[in-house]
Short mmCIF file of C-alpha atoms and ligand atoms in Angstrom, two decimals:
data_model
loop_
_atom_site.label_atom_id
_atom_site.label_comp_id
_atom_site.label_asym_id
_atom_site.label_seq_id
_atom_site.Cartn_x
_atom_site.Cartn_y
_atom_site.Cartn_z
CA UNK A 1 6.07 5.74 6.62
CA UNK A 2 3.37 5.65 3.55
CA UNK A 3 0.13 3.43 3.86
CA UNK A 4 -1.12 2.56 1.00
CA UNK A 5 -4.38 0.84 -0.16
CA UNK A 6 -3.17 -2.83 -1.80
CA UNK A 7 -7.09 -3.03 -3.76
CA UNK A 8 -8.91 -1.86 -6.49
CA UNK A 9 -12.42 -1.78 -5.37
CA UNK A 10 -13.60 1.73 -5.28
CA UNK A 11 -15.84 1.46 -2.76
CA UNK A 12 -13.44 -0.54 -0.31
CA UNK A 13 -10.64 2.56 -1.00
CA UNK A 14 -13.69 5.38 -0.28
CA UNK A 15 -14.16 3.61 2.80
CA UNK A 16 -10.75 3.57 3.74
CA UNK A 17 -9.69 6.81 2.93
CA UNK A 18 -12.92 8.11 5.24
CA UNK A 19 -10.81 7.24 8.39
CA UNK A 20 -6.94 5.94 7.73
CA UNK A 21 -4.47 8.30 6.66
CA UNK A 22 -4.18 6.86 3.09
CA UNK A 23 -0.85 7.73 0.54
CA UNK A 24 -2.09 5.85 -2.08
CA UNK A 25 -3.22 2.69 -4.18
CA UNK A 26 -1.38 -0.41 -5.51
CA UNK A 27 -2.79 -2.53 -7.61
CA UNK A 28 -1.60 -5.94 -9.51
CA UNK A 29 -2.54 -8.07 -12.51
CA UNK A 30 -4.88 -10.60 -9.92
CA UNK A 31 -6.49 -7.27 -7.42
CA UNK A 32 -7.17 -5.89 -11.11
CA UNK A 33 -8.85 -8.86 -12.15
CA UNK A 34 -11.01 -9.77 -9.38
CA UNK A 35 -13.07 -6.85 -9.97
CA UNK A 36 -13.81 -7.59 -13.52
CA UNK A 37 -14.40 -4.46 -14.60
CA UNK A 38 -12.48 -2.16 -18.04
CA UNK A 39 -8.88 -1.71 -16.16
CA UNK A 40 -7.90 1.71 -16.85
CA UNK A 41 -11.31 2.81 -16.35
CA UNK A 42 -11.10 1.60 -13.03
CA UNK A 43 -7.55 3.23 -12.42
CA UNK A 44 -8.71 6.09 -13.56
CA UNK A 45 -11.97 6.57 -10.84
CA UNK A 46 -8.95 5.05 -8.67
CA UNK A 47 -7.05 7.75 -9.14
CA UNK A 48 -9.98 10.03 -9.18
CA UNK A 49 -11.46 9.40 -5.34
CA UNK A 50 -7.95 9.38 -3.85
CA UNK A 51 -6.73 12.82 -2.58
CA UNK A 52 -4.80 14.92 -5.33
CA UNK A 53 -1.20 14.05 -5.02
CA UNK A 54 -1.66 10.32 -4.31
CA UNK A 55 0.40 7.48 -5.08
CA UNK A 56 -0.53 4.95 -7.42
CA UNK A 57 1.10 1.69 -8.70
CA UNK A 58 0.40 -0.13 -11.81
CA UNK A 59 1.92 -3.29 -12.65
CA UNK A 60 3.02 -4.42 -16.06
CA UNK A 61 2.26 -7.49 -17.23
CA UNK A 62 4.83 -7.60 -20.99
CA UNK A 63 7.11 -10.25 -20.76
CA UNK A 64 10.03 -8.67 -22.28
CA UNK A 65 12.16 -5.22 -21.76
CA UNK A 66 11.18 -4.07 -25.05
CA UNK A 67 8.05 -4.70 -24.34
CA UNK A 68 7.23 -3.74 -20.77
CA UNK A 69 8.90 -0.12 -22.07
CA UNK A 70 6.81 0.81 -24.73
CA UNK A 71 3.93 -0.56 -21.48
CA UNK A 72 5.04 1.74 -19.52
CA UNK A 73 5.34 4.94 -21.73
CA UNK A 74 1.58 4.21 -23.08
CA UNK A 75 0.38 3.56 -18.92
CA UNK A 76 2.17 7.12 -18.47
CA UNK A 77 -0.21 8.92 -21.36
CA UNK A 78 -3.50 7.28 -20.32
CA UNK A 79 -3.14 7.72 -16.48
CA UNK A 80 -2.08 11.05 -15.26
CA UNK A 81 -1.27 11.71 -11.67
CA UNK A 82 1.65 10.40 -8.90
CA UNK A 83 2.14 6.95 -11.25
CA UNK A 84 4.43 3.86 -9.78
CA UNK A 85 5.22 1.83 -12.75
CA UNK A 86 5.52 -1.92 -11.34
CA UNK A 87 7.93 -4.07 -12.92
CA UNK A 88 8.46 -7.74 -11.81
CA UNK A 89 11.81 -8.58 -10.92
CA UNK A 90 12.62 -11.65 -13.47
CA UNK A 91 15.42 -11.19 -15.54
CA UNK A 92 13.40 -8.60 -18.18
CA UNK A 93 11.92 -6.29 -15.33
CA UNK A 94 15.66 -5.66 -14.18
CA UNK A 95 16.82 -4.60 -17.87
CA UNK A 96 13.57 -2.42 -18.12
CA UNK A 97 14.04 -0.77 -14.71
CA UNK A 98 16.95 1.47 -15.90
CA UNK A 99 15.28 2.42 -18.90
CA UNK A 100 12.02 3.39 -17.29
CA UNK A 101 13.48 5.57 -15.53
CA UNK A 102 15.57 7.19 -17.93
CA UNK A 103 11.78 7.93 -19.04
CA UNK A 104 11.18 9.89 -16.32
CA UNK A 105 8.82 7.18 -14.86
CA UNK A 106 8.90 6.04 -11.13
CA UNK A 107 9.20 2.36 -10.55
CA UNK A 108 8.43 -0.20 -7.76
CA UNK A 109 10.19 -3.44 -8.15
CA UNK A 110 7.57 -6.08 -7.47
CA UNK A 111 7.40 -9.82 -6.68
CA UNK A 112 10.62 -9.64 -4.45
CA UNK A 113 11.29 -13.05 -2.42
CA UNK A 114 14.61 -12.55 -1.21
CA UNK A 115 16.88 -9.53 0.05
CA UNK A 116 19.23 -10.02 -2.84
CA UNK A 117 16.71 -9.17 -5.33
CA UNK A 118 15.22 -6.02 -3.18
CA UNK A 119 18.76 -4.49 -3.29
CA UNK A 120 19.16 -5.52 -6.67
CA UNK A 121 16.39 -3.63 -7.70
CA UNK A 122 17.15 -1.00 -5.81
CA UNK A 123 20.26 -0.44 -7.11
CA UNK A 124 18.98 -0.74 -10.87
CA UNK A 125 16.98 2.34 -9.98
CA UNK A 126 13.48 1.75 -8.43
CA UNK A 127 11.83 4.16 -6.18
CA UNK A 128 10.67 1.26 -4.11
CA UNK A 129 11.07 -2.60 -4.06
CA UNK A 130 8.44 -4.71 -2.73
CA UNK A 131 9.30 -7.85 -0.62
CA UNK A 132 5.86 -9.78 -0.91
CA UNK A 133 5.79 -10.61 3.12
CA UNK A 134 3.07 -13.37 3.90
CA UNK A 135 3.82 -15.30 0.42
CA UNK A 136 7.71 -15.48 1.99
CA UNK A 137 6.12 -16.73 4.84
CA UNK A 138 4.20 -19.59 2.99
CA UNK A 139 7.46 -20.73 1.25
CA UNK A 140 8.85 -21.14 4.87
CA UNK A 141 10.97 -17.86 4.47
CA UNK A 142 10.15 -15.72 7.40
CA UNK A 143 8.75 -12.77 5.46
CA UNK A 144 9.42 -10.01 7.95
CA UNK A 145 12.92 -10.54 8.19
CA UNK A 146 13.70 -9.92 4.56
CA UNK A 147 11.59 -6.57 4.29
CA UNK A 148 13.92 -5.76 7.78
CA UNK A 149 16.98 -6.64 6.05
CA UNK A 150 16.04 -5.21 3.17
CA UNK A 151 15.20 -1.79 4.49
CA UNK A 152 18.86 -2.03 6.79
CA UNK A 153 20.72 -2.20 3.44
CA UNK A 154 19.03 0.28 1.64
CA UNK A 155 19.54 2.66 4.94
CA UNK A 156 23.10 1.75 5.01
CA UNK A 157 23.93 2.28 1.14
CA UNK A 158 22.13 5.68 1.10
CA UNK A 159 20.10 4.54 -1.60
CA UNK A 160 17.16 6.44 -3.00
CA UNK A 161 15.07 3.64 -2.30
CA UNK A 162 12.97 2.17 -0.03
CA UNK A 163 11.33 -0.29 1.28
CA UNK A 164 7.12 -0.72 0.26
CA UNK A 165 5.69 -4.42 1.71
CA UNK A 166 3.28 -5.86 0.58
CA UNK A 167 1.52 -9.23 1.03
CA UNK A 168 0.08 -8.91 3.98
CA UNK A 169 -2.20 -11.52 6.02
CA UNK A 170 -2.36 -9.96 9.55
CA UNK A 171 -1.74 -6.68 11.45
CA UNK A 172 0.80 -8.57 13.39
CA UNK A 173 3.14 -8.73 9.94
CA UNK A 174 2.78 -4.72 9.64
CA UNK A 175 3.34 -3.96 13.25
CA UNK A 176 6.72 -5.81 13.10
CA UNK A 177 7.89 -3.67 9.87
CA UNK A 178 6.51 -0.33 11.45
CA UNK A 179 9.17 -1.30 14.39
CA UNK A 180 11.62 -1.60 11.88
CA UNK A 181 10.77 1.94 10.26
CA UNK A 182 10.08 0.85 6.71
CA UNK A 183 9.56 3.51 4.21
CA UNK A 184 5.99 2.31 2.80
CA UNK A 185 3.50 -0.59 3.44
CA UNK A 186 0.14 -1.75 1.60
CA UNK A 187 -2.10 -3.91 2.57
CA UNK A 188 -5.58 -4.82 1.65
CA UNK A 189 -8.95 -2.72 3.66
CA UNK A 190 -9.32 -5.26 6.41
CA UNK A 191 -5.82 -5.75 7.45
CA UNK A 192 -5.61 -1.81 7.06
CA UNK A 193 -9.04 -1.84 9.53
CA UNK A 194 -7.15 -4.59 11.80
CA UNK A 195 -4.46 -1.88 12.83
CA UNK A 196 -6.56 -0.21 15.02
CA UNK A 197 -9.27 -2.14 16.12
CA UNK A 198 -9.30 -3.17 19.41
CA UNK A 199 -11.81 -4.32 21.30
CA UNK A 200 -11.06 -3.08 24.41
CA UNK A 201 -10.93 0.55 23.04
CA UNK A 202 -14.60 0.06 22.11
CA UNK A 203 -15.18 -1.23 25.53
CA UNK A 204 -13.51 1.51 27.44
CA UNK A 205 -15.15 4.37 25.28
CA UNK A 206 -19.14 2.39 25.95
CA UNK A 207 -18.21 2.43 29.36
CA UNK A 208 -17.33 6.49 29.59
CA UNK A 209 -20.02 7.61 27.19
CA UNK A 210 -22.59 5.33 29.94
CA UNK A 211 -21.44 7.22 33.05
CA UNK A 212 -21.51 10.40 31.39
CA UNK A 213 -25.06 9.49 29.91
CA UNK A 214 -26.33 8.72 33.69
CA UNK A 215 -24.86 12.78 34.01
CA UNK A 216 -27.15 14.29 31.18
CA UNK A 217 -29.27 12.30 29.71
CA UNK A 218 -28.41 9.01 27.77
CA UNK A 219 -27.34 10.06 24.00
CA UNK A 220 -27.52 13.56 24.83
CA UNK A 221 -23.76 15.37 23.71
CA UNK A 222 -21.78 18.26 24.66
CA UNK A 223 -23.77 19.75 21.63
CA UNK A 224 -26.63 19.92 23.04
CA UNK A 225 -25.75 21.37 26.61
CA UNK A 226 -24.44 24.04 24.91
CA UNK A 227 -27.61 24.50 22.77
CA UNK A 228 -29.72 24.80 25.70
CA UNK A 229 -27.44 28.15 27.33
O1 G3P B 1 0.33 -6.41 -4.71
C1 G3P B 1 1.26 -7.40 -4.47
C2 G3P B 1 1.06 -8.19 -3.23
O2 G3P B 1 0.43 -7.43 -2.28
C3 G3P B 1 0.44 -9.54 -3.40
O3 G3P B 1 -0.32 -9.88 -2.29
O4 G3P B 1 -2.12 -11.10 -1.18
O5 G3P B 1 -1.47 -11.75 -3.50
O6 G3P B 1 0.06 -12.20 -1.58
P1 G3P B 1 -0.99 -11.32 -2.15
#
């Protein structure tokens, strides 16, 4: 299962990628925006901190096939490296999909609401289709069962396709779909941070390092006993 970094703020990704096992970066029109800063500059020192190899999605925002195409083929010549061309899945975004890819670009399928559109998009070609989770849930669609069912059908079609959620509010929403064994998730730093913190790990760790303090000497390591042979 990938992991992947749903932000654009440098700093917030270096941070991340000090202690999560990171794949790679998505970005869209709005994570873009709220950093107010040149675009492809900023995909570009994006792509630049993340470890060679890395996976990053870039979202088109041309209304029309024709259109999000020619998008496409100029994102490919500015931005080198592992590029995921996003295209929404309205009516256009399907007919550009195939022909992407015929470029020899990779797609994600974005802005999926129901499991008809995921295999849809799928099936037109994308690499992955992304069921937006917690905005399901606000539209009183339960969120976690689409990327499920999604991810089922995909499995049981063969497709070259999978699964990558997005939209994510709580850990709680990514546990469920790591049950489930979908192919990729991203979510934003602090629901990223939320899947491992625990409280009671801290607690259990103070409690060891203490006893073993009252041993050799409080914040003295294993360093320095063996410093002092
Ligand atoms: O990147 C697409 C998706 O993650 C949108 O998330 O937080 O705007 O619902 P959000």
């Amino acid at each position: 299962m990938l992991m992947l970094i749903d932000h654009a703020n440098v700093e917030a990704i270096e941070k991340t990628l000090d202690y999560l096992p990171i794949d790679g970066v998505t970005t869209n029109p709005t994570i873009l925006y709220r950093e107010g800063k040149e675009p492809l500059d900023l995909l570009r020192r994006i792509r630049d901190v993340l470890p060679v190899g890395s996976q990053i999605h870039v979202q088109i925002v041309s209304q029309r096939a024709d259109d999000m195409v020619a998008e496409a083929k100029a994102l490919r010549s500015a931005l080198s490296g592992n590029l995921f061309i996003k295209l929404p899945v309205t009516r256009e975004g399907f007919a550009a999909i195939p022909r992407i890819v015929k470029e020899g670009m990779q797609v994600t399928a974005t802005g999926i609401h129901s499991s008809m559109q995921g295999f849809m998009a799928a099936k037109a070609g994308a690499r992955y289709v992304a069921p937006y989770v917690n905005r399901m849930d606000n539209y009183g669609i339960d969120g976690v069962r689409v990327a499920t069912e999604i991810h089922k059908t995909l499995r049981s079609y063969d497709m070259h396709a999978d699964v990558l959620a997005a939209s994510f509010k709580n850990s709680e929403q990514v546990l469920e779909l790591v049950r489930q064994g979908v192919g990729a998730i991203t979510a934003a730093p602090d629901v990223l941070a939320a899947l491992i913190k625990n409280p009671a790990t801290d607690a259990a760790i103070a409690d060891q390092n203490r006893d073993f303090g009252f041993l050799i000497g409080e914040k003295r390591t294993w360093l320095d006993l063996v410093n002092e042979r």
